[in-house]
CSV table of C-alpha atoms in Angstrom, one decimal:
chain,number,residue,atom,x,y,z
R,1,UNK,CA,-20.2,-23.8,35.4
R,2,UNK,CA,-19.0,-20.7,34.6
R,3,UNK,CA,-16.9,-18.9,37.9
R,4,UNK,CA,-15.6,-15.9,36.3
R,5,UNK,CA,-16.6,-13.3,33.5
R,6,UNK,CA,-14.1,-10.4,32.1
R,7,UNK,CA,-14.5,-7.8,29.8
R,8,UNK,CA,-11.3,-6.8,27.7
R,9,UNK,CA,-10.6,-4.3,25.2
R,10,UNK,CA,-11.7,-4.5,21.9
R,11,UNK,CA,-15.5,-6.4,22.2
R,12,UNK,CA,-13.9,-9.1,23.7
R,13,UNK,CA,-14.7,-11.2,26.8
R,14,UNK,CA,-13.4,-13.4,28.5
R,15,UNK,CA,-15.0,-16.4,30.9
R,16,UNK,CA,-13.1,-19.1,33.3
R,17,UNK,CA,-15.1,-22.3,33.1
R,18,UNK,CA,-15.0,-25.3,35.5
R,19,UNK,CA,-15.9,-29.0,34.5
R,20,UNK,CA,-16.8,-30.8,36.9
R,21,UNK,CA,-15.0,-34.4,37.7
R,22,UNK,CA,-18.1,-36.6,36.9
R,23,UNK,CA,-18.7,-34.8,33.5
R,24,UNK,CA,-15.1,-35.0,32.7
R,25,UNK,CA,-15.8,-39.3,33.3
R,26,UNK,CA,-18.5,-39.6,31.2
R,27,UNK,CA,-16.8,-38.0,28.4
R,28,UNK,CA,-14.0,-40.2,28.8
R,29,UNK,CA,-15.9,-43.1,28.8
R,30,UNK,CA,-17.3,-42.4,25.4
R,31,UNK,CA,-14.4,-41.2,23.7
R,32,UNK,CA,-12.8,-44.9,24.8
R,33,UNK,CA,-15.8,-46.3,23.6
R,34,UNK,CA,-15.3,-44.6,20.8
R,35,UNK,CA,-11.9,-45.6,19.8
R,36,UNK,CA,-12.3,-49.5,20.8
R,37,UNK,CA,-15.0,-49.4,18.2
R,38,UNK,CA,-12.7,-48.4,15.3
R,39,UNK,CA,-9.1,-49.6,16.7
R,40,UNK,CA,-7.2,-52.5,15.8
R,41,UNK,CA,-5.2,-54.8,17.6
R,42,UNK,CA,-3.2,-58.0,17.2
R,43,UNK,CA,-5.5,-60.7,18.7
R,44,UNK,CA,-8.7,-59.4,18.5
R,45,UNK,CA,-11.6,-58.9,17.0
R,46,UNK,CA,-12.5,-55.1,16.0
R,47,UNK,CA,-15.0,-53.3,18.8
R,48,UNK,CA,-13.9,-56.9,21.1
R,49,UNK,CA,-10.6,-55.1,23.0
R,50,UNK,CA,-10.4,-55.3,26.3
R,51,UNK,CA,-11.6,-51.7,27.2
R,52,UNK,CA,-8.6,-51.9,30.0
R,53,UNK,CA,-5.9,-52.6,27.0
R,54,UNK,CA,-7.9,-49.5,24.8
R,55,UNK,CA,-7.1,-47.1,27.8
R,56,UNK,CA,-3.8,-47.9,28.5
R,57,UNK,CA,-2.6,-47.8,24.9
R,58,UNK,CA,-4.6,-44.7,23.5
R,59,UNK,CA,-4.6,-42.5,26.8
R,60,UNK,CA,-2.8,-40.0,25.6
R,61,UNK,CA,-5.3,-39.7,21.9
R,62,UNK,CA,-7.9,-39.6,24.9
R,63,UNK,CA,-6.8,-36.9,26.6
R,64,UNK,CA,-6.9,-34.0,23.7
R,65,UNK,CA,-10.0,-35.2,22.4
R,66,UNK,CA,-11.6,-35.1,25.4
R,67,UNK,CA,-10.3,-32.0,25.8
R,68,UNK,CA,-11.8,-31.2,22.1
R,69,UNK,CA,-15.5,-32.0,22.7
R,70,UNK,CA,-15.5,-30.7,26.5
R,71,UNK,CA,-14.3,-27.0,25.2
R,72,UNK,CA,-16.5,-27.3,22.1
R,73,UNK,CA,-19.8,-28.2,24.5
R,74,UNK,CA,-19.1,-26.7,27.4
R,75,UNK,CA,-18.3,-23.3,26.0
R,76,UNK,CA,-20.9,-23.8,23.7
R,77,UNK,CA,-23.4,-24.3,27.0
R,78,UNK,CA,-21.6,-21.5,29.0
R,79,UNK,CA,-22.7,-18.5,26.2
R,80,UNK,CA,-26.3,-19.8,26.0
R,81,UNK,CA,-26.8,-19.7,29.0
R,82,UNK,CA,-25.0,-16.4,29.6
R,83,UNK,CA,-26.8,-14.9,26.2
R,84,UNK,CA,-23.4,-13.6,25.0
R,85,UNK,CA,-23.0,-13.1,21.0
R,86,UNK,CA,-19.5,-14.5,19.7
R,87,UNK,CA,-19.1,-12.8,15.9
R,88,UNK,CA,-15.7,-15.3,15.8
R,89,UNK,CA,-14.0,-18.5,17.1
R,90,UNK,CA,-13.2,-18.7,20.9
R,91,UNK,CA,-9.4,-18.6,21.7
R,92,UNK,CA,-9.4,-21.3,24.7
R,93,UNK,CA,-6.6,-22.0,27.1
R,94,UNK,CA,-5.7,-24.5,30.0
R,95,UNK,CA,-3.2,-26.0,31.5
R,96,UNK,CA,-4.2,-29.8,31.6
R,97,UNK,CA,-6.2,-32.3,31.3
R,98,UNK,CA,-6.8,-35.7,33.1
R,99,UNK,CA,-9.1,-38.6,34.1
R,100,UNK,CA,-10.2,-38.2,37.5
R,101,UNK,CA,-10.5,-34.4,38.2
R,102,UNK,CA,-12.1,-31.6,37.2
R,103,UNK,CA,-11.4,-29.2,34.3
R,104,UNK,CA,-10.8,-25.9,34.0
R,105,UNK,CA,-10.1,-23.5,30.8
R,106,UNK,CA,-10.4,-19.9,30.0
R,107,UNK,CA,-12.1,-19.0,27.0
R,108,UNK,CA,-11.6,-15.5,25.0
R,109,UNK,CA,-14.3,-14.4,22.4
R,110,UNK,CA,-15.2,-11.9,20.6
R,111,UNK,CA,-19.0,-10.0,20.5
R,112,UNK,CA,-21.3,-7.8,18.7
R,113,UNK,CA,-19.1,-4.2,19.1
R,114,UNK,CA,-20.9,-2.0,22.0
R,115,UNK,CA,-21.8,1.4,21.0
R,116,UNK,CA,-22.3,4.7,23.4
R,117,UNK,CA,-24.2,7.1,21.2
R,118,UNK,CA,-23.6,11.2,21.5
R,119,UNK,CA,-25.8,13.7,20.5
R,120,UNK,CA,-27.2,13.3,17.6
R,121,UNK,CA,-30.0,15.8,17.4
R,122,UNK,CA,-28.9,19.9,17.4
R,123,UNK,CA,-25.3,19.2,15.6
R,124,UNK,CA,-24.3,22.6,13.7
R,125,UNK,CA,-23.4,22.5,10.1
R,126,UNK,CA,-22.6,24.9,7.2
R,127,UNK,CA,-24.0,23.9,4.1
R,128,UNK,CA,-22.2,25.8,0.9
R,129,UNK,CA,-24.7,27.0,-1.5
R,130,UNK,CA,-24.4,27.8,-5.0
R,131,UNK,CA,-26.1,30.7,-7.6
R,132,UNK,CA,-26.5,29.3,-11.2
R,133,UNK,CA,-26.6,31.4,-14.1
R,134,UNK,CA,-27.1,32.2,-17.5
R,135,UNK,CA,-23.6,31.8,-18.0
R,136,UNK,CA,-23.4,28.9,-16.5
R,137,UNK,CA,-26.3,27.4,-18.4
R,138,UNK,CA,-24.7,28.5,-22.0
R,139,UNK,CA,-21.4,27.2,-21.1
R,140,UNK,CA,-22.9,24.1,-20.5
R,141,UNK,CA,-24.7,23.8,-23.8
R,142,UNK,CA,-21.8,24.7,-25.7
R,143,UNK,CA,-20.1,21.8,-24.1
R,144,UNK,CA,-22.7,19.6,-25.3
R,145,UNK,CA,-22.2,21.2,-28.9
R,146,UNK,CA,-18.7,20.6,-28.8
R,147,UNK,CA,-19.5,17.5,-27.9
R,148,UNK,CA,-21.8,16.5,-30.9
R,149,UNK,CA,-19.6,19.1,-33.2
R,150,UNK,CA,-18.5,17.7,-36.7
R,151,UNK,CA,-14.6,17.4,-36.1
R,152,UNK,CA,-12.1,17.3,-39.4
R,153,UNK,CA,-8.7,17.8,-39.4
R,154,UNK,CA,-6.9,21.1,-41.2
R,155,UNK,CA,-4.5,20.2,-44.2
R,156,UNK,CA,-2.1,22.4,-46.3
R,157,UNK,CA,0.4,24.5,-45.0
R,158,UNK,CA,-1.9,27.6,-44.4
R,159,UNK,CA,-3.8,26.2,-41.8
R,160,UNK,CA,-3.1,27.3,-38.5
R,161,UNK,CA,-4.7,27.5,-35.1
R,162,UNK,CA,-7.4,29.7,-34.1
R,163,UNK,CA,-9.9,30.1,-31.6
R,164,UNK,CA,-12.6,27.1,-31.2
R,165,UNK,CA,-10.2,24.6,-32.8
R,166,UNK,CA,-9.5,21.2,-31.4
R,167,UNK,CA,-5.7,20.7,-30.9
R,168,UNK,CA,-3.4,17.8,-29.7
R,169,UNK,CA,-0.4,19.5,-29.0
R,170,UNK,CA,3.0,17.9,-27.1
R,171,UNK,CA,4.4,19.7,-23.6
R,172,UNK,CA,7.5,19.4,-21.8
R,173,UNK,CA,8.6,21.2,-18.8
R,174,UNK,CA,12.5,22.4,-19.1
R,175,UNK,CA,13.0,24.9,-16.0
R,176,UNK,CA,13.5,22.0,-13.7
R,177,UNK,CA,16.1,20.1,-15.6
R,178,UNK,CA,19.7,20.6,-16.9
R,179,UNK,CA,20.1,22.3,-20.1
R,180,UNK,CA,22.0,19.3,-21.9
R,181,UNK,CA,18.9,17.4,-21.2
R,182,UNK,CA,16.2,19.1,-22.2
R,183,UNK,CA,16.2,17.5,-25.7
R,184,UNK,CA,15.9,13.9,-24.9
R,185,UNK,CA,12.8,14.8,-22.8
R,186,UNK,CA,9.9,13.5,-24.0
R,187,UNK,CA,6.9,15.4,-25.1
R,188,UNK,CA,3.5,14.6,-23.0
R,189,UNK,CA,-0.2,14.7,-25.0
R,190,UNK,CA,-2.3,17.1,-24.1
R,191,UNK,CA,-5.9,18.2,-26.0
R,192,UNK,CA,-7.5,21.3,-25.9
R,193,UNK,CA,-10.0,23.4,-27.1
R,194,UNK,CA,-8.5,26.8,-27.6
R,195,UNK,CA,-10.0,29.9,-26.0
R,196,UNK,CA,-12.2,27.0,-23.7
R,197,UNK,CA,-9.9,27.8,-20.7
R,198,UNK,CA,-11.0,30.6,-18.2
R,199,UNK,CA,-7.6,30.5,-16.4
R,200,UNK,CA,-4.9,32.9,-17.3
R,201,UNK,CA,-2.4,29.9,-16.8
R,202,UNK,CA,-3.8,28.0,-19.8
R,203,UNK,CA,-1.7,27.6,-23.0
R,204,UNK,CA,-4.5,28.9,-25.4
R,205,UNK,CA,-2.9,32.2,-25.8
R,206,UNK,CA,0.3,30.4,-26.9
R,207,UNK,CA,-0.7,27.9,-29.4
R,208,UNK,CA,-3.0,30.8,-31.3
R,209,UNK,CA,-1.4,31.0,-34.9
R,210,UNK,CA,0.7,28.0,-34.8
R,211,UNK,CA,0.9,25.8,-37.3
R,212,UNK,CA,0.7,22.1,-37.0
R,213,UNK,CA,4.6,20.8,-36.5
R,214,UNK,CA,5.5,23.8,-35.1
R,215,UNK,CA,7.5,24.4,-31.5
R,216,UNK,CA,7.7,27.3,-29.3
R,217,UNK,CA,9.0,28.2,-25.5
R,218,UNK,CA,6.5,29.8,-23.5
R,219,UNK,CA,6.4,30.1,-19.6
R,220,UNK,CA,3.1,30.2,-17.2
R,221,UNK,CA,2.8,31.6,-13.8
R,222,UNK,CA,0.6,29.7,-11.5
R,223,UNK,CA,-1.4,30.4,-8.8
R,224,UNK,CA,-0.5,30.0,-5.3
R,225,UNK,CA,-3.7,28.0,-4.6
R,226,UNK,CA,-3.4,25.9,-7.9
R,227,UNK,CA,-4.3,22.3,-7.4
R,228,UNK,CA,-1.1,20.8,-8.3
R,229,UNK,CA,1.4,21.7,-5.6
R,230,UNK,CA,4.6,21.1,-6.7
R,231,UNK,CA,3.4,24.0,-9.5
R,232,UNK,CA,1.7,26.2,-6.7
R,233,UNK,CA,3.3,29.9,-6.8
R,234,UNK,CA,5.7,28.9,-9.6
R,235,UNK,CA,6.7,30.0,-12.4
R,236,UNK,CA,7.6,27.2,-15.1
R,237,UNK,CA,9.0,27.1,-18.8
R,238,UNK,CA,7.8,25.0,-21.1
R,239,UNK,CA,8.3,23.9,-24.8
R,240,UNK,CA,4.8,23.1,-26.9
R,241,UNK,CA,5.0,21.9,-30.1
R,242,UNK,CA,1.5,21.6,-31.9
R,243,UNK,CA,0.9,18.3,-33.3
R,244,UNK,CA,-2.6,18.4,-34.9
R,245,UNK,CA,-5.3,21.4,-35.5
R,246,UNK,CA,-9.3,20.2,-36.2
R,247,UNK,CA,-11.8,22.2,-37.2
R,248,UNK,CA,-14.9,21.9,-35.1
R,249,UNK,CA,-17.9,22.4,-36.5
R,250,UNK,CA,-20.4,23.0,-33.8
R,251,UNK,CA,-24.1,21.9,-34.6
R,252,UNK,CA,-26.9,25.6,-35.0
R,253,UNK,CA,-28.4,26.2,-31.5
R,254,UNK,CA,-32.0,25.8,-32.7
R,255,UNK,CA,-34.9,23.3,-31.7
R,256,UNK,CA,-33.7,20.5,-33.7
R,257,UNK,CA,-30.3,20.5,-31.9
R,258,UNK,CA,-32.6,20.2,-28.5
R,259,UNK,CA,-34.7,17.7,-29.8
R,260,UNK,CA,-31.8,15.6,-31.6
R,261,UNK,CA,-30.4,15.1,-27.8
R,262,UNK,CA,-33.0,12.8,-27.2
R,263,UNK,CA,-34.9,14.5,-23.6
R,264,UNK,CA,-36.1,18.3,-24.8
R,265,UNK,CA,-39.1,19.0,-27.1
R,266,UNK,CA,-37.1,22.8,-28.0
R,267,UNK,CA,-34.1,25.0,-27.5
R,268,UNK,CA,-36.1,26.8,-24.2
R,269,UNK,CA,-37.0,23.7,-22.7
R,270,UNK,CA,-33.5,22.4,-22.9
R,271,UNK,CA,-32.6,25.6,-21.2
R,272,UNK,CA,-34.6,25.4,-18.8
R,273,UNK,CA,-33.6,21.4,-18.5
R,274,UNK,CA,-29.8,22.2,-18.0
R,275,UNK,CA,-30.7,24.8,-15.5
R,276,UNK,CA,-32.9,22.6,-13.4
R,277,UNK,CA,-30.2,19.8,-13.8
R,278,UNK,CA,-27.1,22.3,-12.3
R,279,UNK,CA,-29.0,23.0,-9.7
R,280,UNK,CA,-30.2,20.2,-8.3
R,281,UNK,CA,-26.3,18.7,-8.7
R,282,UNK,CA,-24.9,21.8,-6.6
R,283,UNK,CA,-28.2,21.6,-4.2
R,284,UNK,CA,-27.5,17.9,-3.6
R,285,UNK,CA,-23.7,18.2,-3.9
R,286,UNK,CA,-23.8,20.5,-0.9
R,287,UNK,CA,-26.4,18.8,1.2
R,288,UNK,CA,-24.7,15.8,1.2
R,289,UNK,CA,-21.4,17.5,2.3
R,290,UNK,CA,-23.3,18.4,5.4
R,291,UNK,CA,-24.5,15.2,5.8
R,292,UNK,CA,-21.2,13.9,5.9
R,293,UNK,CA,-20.0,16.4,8.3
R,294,UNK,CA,-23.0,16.1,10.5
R,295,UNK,CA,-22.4,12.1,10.4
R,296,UNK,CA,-18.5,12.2,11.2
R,297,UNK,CA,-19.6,15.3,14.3
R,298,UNK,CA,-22.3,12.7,15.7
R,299,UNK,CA,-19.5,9.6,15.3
R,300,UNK,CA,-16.8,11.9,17.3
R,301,UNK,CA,-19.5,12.4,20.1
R,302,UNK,CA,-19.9,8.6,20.4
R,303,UNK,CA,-17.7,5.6,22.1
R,304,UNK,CA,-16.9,2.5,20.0
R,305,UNK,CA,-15.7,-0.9,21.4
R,306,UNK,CA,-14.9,-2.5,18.4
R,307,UNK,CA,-14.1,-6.4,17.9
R,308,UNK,CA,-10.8,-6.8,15.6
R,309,UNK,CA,-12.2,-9.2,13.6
R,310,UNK,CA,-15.3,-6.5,12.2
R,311,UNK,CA,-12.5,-4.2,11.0
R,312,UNK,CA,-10.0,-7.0,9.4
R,313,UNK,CA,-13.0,-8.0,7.7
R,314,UNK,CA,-13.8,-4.5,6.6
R,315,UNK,CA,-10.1,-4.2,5.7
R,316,UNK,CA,-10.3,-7.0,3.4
R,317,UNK,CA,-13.5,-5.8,1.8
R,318,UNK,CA,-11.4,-2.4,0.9
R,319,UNK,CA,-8.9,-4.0,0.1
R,320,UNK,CA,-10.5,-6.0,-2.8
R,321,UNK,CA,-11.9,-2.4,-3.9
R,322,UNK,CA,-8.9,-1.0,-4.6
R,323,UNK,CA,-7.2,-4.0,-6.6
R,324,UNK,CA,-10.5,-3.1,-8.6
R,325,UNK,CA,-9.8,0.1,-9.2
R,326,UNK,CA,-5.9,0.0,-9.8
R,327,UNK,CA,-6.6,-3.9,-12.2
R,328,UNK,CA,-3.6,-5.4,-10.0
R,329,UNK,CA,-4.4,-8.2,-7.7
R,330,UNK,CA,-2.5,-10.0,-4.8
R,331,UNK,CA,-3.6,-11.6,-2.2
R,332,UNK,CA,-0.4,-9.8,0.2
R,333,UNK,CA,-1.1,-6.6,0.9
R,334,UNK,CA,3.4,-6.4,1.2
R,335,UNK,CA,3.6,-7.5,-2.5
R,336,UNK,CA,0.9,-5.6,-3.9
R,337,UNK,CA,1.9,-2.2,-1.6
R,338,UNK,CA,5.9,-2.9,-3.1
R,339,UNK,CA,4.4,-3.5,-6.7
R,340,UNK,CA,2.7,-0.2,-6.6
R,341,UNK,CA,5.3,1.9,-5.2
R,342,UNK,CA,3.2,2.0,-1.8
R,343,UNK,CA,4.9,2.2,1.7
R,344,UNK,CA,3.0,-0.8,2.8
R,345,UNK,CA,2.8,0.4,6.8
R,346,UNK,CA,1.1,3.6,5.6
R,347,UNK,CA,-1.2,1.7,3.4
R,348,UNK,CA,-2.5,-0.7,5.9
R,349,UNK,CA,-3.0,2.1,8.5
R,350,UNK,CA,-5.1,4.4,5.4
R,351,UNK,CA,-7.0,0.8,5.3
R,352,UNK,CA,-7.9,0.1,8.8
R,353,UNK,CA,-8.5,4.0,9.4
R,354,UNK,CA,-11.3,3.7,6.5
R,355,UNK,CA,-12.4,0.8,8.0
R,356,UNK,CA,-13.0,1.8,11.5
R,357,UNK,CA,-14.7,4.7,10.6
R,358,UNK,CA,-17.2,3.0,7.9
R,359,UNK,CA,-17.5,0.8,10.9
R,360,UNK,CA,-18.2,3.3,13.1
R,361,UNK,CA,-20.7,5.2,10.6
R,362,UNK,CA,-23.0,2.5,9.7
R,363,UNK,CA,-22.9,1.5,13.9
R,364,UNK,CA,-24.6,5.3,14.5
R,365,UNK,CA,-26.9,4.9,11.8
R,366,UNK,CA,-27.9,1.8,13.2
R,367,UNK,CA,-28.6,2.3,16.5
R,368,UNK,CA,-29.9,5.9,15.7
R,369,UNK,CA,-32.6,4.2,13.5
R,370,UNK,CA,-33.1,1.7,16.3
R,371,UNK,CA,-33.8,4.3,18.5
R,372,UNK,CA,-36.1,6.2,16.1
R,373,UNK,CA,-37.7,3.2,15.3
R,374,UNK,CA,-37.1,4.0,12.0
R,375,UNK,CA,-39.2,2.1,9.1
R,376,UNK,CA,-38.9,1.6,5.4
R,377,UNK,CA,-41.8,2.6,3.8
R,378,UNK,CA,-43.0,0.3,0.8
R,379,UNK,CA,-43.6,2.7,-1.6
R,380,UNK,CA,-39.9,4.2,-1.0
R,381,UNK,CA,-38.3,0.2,-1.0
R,382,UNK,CA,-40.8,0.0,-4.4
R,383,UNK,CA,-39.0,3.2,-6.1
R,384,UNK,CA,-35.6,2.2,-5.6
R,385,UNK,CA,-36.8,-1.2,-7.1
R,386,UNK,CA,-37.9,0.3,-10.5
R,387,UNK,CA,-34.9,3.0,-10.3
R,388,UNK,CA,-32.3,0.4,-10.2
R,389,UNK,CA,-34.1,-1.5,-13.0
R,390,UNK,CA,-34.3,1.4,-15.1
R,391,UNK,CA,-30.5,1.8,-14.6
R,392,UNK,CA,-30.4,-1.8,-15.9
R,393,UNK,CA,-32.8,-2.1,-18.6
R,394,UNK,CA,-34.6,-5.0,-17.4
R,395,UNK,CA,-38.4,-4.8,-16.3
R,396,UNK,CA,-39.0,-4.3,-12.2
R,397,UNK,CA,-40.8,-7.8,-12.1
R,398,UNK,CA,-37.5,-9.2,-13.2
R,399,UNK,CA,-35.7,-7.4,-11.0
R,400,UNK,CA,-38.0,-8.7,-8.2
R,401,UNK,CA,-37.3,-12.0,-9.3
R,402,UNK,CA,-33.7,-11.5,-8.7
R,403,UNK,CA,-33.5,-9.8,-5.6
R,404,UNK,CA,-35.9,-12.9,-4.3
R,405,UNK,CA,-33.4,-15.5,-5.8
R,406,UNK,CA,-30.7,-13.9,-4.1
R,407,UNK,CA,-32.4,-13.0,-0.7
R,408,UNK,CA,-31.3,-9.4,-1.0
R,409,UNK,CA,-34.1,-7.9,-0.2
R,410,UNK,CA,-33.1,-7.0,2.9
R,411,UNK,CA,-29.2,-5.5,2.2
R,412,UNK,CA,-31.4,-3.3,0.6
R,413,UNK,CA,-34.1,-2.3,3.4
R,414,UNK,CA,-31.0,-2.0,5.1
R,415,UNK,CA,-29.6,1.3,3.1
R,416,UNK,CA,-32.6,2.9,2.5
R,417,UNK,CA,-32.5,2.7,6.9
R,418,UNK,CA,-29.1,4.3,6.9
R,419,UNK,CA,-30.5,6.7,4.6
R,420,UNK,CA,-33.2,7.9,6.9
R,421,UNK,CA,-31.2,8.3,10.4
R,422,UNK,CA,-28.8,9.8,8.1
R,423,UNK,CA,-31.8,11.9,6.6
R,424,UNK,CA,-33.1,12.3,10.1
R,425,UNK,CA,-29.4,14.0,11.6
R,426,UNK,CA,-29.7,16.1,8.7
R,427,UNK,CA,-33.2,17.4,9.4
R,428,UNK,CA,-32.8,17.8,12.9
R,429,UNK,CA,-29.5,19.8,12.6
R,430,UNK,CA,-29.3,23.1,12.6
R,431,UNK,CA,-27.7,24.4,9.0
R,432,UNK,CA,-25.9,27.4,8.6
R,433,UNK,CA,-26.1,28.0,5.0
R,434,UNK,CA,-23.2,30.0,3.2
R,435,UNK,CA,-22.9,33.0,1.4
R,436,UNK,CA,-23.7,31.4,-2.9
R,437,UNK,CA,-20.3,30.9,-4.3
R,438,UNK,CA,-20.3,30.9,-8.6
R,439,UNK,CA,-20.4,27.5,-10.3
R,440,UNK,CA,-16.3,27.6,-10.5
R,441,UNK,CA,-15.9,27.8,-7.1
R,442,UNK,CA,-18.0,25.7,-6.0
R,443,UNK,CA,-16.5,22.6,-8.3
R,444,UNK,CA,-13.1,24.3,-7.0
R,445,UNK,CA,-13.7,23.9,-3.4
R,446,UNK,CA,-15.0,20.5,-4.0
């Protein structure tokens, strides 16, 4: 049946079938069958025309669905037998069809994307590393005082800002605009906690005895690493006008304070707590960055052949996720690109660059854990269970009763596998880790 088989780019393949003549009859004696049970003619009885009047008169309605249910059944025979795995409708083509020969059609499909894996054992990464102190540790519990601090607002005409207050003040930049418009700029919101700051390009020093209504120029150097790069290496002028002081009252540092938080028994243990918690963020903050590195190395090292379809589809999945975040949805990716200010060309091509690679990611992890013959343990499937229940509130049988109604069970299995090749790069990599940057840095560099 089939004569010919090609691969093509892009998981596809494509076969060249051939029909022959006495199958091609019997299909058209049913379809004629067929339509002289259902058609209606002048003179007759319906299912009683003359099968020689039903086949000169509907010939031509003959033709393409014989055509129809040969490319449908035949093609549908052809990849059995072959043991190919189409992920999306054939594209078939041929030039004719008619009663009394054969037929012949080319059919173009798409399979399950073919993957060449590199190494994946022995990839180098360096892993950053982080020291936590007791600095680190007490500026961390003052945020959580400022955080459950009493807050009231300073009144009268004495009251001015100091050190520790909580102030709403109004900024607007006037170095990078024409002097005859600097007054119909609008003031921006900003809050602060004066003296919070560690950066000398703060405006803490500025606002420091200012009373609330009050306006002043000031100008602030930056960095030339500063995040913002228009602002990188410049200097700017500003105008601040202070629009509210509070007072805030910050609750004692003493047991009750630890024990009012809701997880700490006393002040030490909440020490000790917040310590333990900082470190396990920066210790899993940096493996993870390896990971990722390690993942994209052990991608790079492997070949792809991926089917279109698989990364529209992913497309269209990312797609969804960012009308989610932004609240704007369209169903064109032009209107919702022009809507947003986006060049749409450079938007699809951000999309279908995410796409191949998560593609391409969860392809490695796949076959890695195939080839590691890599298992889900129960009692790791049955702590994820009660994690994400806890996260919820509801009780783990519960849970259980919804992962069973919705047959997820195994999307999870599923993760917790891409976990453990990722898991298993990781552990069979060799990690270089870095000299321990502070606490700043390391959230800088992130």
């Amino acid at each position: 049946m089939i004569i010919s088989e090609k691969k093509l780019e892009n998981a596809q393949m494509e076969i060249r079938v051939e029909v022959p003549e006495n199958r091609v009859e019997t299909e058209y004696k049913s379809v004629f069958e067929k339509i002289r049970g259902n058609a209606k003619i002048d003179g007759y009885r319906k299912g009683k025309v003359p099968l020689e009047l039903i086949e000169r008169k509907f010939s031509e309605m003959a033709d393409q669905e014989v055509a129809e249910n040969l490319l449908r059944s035949v093609y549908l025979d052809a990849v059995t037998e072959k043991n190919y795995r189409p992920i999306a409708p054939p594209r078939f083509n041929f030039d004719r069809i008619k009663r009394g020969e054969g037929f012949a059609f080319t059919a173009v499909f798409e399979t399950m994307p073919e993957i060449e894996l590199g190494d994946y054992k022995g990839l180098k990464a360096t892993e950053r590393s982080c020291k936590i102190t007791d600095d680190d540790v007490k500026r961390e519990i003052e945020t959580l005082r400022e955080r459950h601090a009493n807050v009231s607002k300073k009144e009268g005409d004495d009251a001015r800002v100091e050190n520790g207050d909580m102030v709403k003040i109004g900024i607007k930049r006037i170095d990078n605009v024409e002097p005859d418009k600097i007054e119909g700029l609008e003031f921006r919101d900003y809050n602060m906690i004066v003296g919070k700051s560690r950066a000398e390009y703060g405006f803490d020093d500025d606002v420091l005895g200012m009373k609330s209504g009050e306006q002043k120029e000031t100008k602030i150097k930056y960095p030339k690493d500063y995040e913002i790069k228009d602002l990188a290496g410049q200097t700017a002028r500003y105008i601040i006008r202070v629009e509210e002081i509070n007072r805030m009252d910050l609750p004692a540092l003493d047991d009750d304070f630890a024990k009012d938080l809701g997880e700490y028994s006393s002040l030490e243990e909440m020490k000790k707590g917040i310590r333990a918690n900082l470190e396990k963020f920066v210790t899993e903050k940096a493996k993870s960055e390896a990971k990722g590195r390690l993942l994209k190395e052990a991608v790079e090292k492997s070949t792809f052949d991926l089917p279109m379809s698989m990364i529209e589809k992913e497309m269209e999945a990312l797609f969804r996720r960012v009308q989610e975040r932004t609240g704007y949805f369209s169903e064109d990716i032009n209107e919702f690109a022009a809507t947003l200010g986006l060049n749409v060309e450079e938007f699809s091509g951000r999309l279908r660059s995410e796409a191949e690679s998560n593609i391409k990611s969860t392809l490695v992890l796949s076959r890695i854990a195939e080839k590691e013959e890599l298992k889900v343990p129960e009692e790791k499937y049955r702590e994820v269970v009660e994690s994400i229940a806890k996260r919820n509130n509801r009780s783990v049988e519960e849970l259980e009763k919804i992962i069973s109604d919705n047959n997820s069970r195994e999307s999870i299995e599923s993760d917790l596998v891409m976990e453990s090749a990722l898991e298993f790069i990781y552990e069979n990599a060799k990690i270089d880790r870095a000299k321990p940057q502070t606490l700043d840095e390391f959230i800088k560099a992130e």
